[in-house]
Coordinates of C-alpha atoms and ligand atoms in Angstrom, one line a residue:
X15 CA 0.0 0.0 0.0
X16 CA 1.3 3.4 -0.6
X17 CA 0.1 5.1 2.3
X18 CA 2.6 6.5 4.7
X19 CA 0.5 6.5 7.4
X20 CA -2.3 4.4 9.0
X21 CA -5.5 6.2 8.8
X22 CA -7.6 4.5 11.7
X23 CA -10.2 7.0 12.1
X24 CA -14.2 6.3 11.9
X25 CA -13.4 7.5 7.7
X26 CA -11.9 8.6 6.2
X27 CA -10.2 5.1 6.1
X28 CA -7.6 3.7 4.3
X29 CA -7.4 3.5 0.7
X30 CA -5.7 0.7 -1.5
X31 CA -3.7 1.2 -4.7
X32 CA -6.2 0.1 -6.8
X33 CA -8.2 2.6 -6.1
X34 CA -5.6 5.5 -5.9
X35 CA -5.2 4.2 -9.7
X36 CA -8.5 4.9 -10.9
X37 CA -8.6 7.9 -9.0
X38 CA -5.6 9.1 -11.2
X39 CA -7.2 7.7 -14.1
X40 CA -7.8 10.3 -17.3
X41 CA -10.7 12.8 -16.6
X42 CA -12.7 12.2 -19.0
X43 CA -16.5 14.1 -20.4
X44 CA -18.6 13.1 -18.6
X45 CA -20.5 12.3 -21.9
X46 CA -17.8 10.1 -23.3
X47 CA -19.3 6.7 -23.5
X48 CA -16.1 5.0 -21.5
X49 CA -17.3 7.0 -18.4
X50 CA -20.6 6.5 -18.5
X51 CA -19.9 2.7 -18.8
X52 CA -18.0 3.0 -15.3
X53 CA -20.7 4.9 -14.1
X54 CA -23.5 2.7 -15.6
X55 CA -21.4 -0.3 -14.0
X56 CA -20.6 1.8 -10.3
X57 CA -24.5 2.3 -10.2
X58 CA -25.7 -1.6 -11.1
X59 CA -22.9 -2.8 -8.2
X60 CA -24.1 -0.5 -5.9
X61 CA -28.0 -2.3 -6.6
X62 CA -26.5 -5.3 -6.0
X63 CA -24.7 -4.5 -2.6
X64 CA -28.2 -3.1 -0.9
X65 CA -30.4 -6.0 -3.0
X66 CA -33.0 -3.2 -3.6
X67 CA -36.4 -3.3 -5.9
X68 CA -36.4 0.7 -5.9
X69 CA -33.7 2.9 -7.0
X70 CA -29.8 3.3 -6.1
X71 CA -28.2 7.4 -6.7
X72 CA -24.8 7.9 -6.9
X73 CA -23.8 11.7 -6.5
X74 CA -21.4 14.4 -5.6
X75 CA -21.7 15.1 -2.0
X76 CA -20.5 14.2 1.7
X77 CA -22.4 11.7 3.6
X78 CA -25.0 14.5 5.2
X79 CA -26.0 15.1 1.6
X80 CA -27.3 11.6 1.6
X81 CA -29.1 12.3 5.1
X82 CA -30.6 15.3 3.5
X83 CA -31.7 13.2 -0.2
X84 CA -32.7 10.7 2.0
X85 CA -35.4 12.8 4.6
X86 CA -36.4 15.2 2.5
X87 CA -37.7 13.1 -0.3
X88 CA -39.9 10.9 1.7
X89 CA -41.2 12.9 4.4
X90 CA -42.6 16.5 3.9
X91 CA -43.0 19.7 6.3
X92 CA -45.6 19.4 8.8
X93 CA -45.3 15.4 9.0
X94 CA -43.7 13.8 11.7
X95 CA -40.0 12.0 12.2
X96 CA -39.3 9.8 14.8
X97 CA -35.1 10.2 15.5
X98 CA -33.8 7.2 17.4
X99 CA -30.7 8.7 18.3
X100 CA -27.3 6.8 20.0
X101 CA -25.1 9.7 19.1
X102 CA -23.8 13.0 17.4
X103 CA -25.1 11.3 14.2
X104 CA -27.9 10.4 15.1
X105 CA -29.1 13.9 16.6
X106 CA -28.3 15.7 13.0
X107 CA -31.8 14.4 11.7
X108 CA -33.0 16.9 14.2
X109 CA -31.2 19.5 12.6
X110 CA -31.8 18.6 9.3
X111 CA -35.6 17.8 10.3
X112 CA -36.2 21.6 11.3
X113 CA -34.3 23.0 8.7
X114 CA -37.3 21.3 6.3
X115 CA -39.9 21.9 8.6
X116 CA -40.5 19.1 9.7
X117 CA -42.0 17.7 12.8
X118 CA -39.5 16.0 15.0
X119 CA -40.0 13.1 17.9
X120 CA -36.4 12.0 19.6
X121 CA -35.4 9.1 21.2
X122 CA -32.0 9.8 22.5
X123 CA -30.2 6.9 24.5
X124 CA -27.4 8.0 27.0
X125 CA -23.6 8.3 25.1
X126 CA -22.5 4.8 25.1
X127 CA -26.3 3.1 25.6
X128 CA -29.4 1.9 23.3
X129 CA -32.6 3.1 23.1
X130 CA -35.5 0.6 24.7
X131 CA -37.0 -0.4 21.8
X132 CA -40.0 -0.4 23.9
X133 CA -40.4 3.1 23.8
X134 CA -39.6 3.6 20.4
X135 CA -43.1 1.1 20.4
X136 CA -44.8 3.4 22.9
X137 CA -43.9 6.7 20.6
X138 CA -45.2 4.8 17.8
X139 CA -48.2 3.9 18.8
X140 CA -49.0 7.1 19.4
X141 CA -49.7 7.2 16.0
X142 CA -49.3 9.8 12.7
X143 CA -45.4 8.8 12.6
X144 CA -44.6 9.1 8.6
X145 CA -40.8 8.0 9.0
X146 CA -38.0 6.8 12.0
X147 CA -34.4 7.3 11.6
X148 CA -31.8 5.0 12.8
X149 CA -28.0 5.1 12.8
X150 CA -27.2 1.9 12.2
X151 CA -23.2 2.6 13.4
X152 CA -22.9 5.8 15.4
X153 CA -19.4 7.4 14.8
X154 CA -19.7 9.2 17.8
X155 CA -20.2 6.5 20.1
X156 CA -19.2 3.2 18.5
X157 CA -22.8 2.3 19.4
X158 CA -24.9 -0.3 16.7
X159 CA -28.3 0.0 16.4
X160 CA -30.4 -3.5 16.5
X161 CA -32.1 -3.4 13.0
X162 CA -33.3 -7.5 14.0
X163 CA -35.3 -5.7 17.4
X164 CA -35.8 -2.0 16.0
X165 CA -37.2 -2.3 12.1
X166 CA -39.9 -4.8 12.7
X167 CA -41.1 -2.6 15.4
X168 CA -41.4 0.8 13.0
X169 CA -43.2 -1.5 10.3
X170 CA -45.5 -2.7 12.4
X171 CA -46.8 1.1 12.6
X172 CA -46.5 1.7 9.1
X173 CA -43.6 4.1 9.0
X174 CA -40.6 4.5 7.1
X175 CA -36.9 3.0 8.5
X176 CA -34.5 5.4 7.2
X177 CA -31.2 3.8 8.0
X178 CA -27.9 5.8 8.3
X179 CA -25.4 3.4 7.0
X180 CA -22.3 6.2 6.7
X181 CA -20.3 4.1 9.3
X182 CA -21.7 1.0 8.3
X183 CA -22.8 0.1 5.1
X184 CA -20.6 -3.1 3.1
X185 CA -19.5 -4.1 6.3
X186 CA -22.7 -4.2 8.5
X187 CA -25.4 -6.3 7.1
X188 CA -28.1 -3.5 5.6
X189 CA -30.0 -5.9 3.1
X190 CA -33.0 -4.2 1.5
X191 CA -34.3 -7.2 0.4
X192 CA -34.1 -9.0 4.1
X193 CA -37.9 -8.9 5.4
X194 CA -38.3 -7.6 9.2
X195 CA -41.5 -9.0 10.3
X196 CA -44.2 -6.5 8.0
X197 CA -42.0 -4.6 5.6
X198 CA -38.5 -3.9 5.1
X199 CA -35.7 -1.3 5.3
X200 CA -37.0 1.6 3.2
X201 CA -34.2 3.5 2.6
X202 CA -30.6 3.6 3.4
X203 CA -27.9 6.1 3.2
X204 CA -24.0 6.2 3.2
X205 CA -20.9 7.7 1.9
X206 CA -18.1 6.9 -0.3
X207 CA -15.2 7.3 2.6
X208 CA -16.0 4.6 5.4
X209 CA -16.8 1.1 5.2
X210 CA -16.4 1.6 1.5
X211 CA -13.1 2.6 1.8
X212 CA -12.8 5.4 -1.1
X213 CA -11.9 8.8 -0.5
X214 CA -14.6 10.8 0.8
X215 CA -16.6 13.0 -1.8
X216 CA -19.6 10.7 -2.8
X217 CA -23.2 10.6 -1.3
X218 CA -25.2 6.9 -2.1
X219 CA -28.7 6.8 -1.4
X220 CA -31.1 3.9 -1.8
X221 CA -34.9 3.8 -2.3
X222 CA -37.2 1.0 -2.1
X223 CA -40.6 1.2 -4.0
X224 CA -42.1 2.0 -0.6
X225 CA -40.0 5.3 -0.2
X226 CA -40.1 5.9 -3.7
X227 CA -44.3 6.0 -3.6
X228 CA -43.5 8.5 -0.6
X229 CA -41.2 10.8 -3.0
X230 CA -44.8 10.3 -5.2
X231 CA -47.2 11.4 -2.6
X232 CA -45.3 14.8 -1.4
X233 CA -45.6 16.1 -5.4
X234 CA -43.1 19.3 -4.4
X235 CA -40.1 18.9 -2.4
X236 CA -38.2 21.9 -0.9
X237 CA -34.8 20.7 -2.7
X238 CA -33.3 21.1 -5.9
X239 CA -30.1 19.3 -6.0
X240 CA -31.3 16.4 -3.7
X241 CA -34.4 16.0 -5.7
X242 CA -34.1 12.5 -6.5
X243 CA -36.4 13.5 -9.8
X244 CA -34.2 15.3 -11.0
X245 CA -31.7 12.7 -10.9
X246 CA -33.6 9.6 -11.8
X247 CA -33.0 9.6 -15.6
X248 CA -29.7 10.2 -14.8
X249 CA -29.1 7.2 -12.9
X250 CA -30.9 5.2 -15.4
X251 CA -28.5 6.6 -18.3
X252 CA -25.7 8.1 -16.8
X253 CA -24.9 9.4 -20.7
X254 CA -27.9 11.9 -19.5
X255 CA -27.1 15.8 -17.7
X256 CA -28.1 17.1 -14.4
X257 CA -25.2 18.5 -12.8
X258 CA -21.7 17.1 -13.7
X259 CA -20.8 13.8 -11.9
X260 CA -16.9 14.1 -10.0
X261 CA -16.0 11.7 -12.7
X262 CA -12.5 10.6 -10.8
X263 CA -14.1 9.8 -7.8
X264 CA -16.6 7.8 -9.8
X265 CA -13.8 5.7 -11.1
X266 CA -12.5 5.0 -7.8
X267 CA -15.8 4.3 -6.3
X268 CA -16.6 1.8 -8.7
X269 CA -13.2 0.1 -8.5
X270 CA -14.0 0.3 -4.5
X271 CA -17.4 -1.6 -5.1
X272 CA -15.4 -4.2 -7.0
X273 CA -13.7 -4.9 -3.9
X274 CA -16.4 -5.2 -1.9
X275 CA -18.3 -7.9 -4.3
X276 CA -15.5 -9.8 -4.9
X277 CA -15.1 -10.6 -0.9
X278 CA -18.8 -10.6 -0.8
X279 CA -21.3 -9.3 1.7
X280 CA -21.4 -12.3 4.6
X281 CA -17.5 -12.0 4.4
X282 CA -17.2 -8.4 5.1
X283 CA -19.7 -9.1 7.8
X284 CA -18.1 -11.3 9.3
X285 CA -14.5 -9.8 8.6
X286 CA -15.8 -6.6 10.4
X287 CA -17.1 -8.1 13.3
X288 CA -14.1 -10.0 14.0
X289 CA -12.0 -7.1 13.8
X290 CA -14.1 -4.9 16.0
X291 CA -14.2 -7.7 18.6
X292 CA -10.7 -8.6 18.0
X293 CA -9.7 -4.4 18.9
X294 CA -11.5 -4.2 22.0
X295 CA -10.8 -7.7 23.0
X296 CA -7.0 -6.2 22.6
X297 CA -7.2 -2.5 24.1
X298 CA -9.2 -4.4 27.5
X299 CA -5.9 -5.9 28.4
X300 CA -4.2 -2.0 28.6
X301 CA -7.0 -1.5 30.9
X302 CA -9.2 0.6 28.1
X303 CA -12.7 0.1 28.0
X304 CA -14.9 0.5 25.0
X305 CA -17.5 3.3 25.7
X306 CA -20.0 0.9 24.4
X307 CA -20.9 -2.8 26.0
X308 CA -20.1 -5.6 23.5
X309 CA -23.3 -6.5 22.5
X310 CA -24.3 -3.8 21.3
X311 CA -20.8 -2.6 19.7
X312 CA -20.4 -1.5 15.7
X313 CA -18.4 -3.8 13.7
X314 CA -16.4 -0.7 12.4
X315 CA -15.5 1.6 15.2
X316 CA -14.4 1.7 18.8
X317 CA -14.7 4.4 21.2
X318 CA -12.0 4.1 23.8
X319 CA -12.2 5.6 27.6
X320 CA -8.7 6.6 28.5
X321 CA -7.2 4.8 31.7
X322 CA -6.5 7.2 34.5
X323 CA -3.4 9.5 33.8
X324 CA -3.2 9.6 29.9
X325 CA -3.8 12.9 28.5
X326 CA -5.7 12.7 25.1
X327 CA -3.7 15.0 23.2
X328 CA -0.2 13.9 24.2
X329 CA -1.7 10.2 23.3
X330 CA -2.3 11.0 20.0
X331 CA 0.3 13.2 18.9
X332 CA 2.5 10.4 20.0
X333 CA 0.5 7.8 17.8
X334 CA 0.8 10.6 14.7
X335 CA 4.6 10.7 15.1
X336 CA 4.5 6.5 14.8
X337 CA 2.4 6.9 11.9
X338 CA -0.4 6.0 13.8
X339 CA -4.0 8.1 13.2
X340 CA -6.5 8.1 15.2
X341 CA -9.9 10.4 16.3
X342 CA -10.6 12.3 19.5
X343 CA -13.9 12.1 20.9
X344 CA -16.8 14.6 20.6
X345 CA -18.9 16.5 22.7
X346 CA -18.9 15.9 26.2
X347 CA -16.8 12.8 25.6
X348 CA -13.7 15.4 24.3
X349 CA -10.4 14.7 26.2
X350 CA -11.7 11.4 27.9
X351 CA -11.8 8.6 24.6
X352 CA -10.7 8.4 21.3
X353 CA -12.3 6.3 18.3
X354 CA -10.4 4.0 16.0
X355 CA -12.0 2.3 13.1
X356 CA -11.8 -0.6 12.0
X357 CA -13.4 -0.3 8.3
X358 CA -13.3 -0.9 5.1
X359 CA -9.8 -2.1 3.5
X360 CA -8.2 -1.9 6.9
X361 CA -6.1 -4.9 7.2
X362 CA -5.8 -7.3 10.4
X363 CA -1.8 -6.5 9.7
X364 CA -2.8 -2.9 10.1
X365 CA -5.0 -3.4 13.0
X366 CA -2.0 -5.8 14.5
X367 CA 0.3 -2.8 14.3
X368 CA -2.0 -0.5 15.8
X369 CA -2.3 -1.7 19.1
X370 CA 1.4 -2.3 19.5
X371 CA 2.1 1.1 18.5
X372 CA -1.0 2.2 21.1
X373 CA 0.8 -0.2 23.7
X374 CA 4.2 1.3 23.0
X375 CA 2.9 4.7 23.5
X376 CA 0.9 3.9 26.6
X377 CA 4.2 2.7 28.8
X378 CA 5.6 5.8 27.0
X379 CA 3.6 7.9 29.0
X380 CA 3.6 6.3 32.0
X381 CA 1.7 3.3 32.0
X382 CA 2.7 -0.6 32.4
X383 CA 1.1 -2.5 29.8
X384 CA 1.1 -6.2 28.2
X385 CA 1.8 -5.8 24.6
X386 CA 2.5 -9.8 23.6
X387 CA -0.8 -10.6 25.8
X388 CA -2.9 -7.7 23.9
X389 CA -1.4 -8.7 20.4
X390 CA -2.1 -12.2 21.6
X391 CA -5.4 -11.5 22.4
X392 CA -6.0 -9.5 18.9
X393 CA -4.8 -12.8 17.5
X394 CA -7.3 -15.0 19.0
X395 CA -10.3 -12.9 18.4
X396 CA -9.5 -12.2 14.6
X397 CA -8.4 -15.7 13.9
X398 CA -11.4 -16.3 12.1
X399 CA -10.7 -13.6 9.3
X400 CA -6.9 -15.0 9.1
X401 CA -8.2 -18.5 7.0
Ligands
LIG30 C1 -19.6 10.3 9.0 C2 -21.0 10.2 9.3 C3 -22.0 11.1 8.8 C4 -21.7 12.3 8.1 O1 -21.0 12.1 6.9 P1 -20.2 13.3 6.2 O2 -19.6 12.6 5.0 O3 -19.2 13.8 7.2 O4 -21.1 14.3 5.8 C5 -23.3 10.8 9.0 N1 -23.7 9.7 9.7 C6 -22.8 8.8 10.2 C7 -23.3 7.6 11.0 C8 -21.5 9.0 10.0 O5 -20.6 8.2 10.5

């Protein structure tokens, strides 16, 4: 890999040759036919990723552009949106909600917890609910949300799930074909530069015919760009104009969802849960907790509580100058965790390195720690991605 240094951070995350290669490929019209094949081909894989009956859009924009395409098509001012929030993440529907005028419910668990799906029942059966969202990873927290427990419980009120999958799609199991007890997951959003593992740049939203009779229903939409009428024929010829695809990025992301077919779906799964598993299994031994309890941990991302006397910037500095990059916490968490991921074409040699570079730094400042036992440990737990 040509990367200098190890990019360990809830995404970007690192990024493999192959796609640094299309990434430097020609730019090209985006008219000429050899584009739009990529495109027409980036578009098709990313169908076949979510296994959706409705519609796939691949466009310019960060992951909140997909949050935004994603609400604001299928739920209209004045109707209400349930937020089930385990984080940062999770609490920007709220923001984006009122910016659109819409009517906005919130869960929010405690940093670090779930949210009883019993009261997202008791919420719901209050009744007039047009949409929930859920955060299926939150970056903030390293919290997953239970799609098995949580969507059959909006369905069975007749909502919309829209899923944030920015820290978790093609590595957490989002299949759009997978029934949950009355209906399915409706929509689901995500960026190019997490579990994906291309540079950051691209916004991928997906529709089922359930959202896409929604988009039907609300006739005006209070968007332009994220209109996804406006970008339907494109993504059904990509030859078509609306507003100029970032043709590079395309290349790379279609290269990206190469990689992620080839391995296939139930490996990444399970490759991703070993490795998040296999982390915290690891950093427990230096005496640092994960903020979240394992059962309800994401595959792709740890946060980390500090052990008494380590000072979070001096940590991670010290990691930088190794090589090593990883995230401080946010909010009220600031100063006390830090959040590695563990996504996308991260490999277990990577991860391996990681937490004997954290170990190294930890006796560095102070600390006595174990490094054969954690790397030991790492071993054991991600064995089952090493055959
Ligand atoms: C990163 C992230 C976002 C925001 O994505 P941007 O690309 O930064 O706009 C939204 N939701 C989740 C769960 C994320 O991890």
């Amino acid at each position: 890999m040509r990367n200098k240094e190890m990019l360990l951070i809830p995404g970007p995350t690192p990024v493999v040759d192959s796609i640094y290669d299309a990434l430097a490929s020609e730019t090209r019209s985006h008219t000429d036919p050899r584009f739009v094949e990529i495109y027409k081909n980036a578009i098709a894989k990313t169908r076949e990723m979510f296994k959706t009956d409705g519609e796939v859009f691949v466009i310019s924009g960060s992951g909140t552009i997909a949050m935004e395409m994603a609400l604001v098509n299928t739920v209209a001012a004045g109707e209400k949106l349930l937020v089930i929030s385990h984080g940062y993440f999770g609490d920007r529907f709220i923001k984006l909600g009122e910016a659109f005028g819409i009517e906005i419910d919130v869960l929010q668990a405690e940093w670090g917890t779930h949210v009883d799906p019993k009261a997202v029942e008791e919420k719901l059966a209050t009744g007039g609910y047009k949409a929930v969202t859920i955060t299926h990873a939150d970056t903030s927290t390293g919290v997953a949300a239970n799609l098995d427990v949580l969507v059959p419980v909006v369905k069975k009120y007749g909502a919309l799930v829209i899923l944030d999958g920015v820290c978790a799609t093609a590595a957490m199991e989002e299949d759009m074909s997978k029934a949950y007890g009355d209906g399915k997951i409706d929509v689901v959003l995500t960026g190019s530069q997490k579990a994906i593992g291309v540079p950051p740049g691209l916004a991928v939203v997906a529709f089922n015919q359930t959202a896409l009779e929604a988009r039907k229903k609300i006739e005006k939409i209070p968007a332009y760009y994220c209109d996804i009428y406006n970008w339907l024929p494109i993504m059904h010829d990509p030859s078509k104009y609306f507003a100029t695809p970032p043709v590079n990025l395309i290349y790379a992301y279609d290269e990206g969802m190469r990689l992620v077919l080839e391995e296939g779906m139930a490996a990444r799964y399970e490759r991703h849960t070993a490795y998040g598993r296999a982390v915290r299994a690891a950093l427990s031994v230096y005496g640092m907790k994960a903020l979240a309890n394992e059962d309800i941990a994401a595959a792709t991302l740890s946060c980390i509580l500090y052990p008494e006397g380590i000072n979070d910037g001096e940590f991670r500095s010290a990691l930088a100058g190794k090589g090593l990059i990883v995230a401080g916490a946010l909010a009220h968490l600031a100063g006390k965790a830090f959040r590695i991921g563990h996504m996308g074409n991260t490999t277990v040699e990577m991860l391996e390195k990681a937490i004997v570079l954290i170990g190294e730094t930890l006796n560095e400042q102070g600390l006595s720690v174990d490094i054969d036992q954690a790397v030991e440990k790492f071993k054991e737990e991600a064995l089952t991605v090493r055959n």
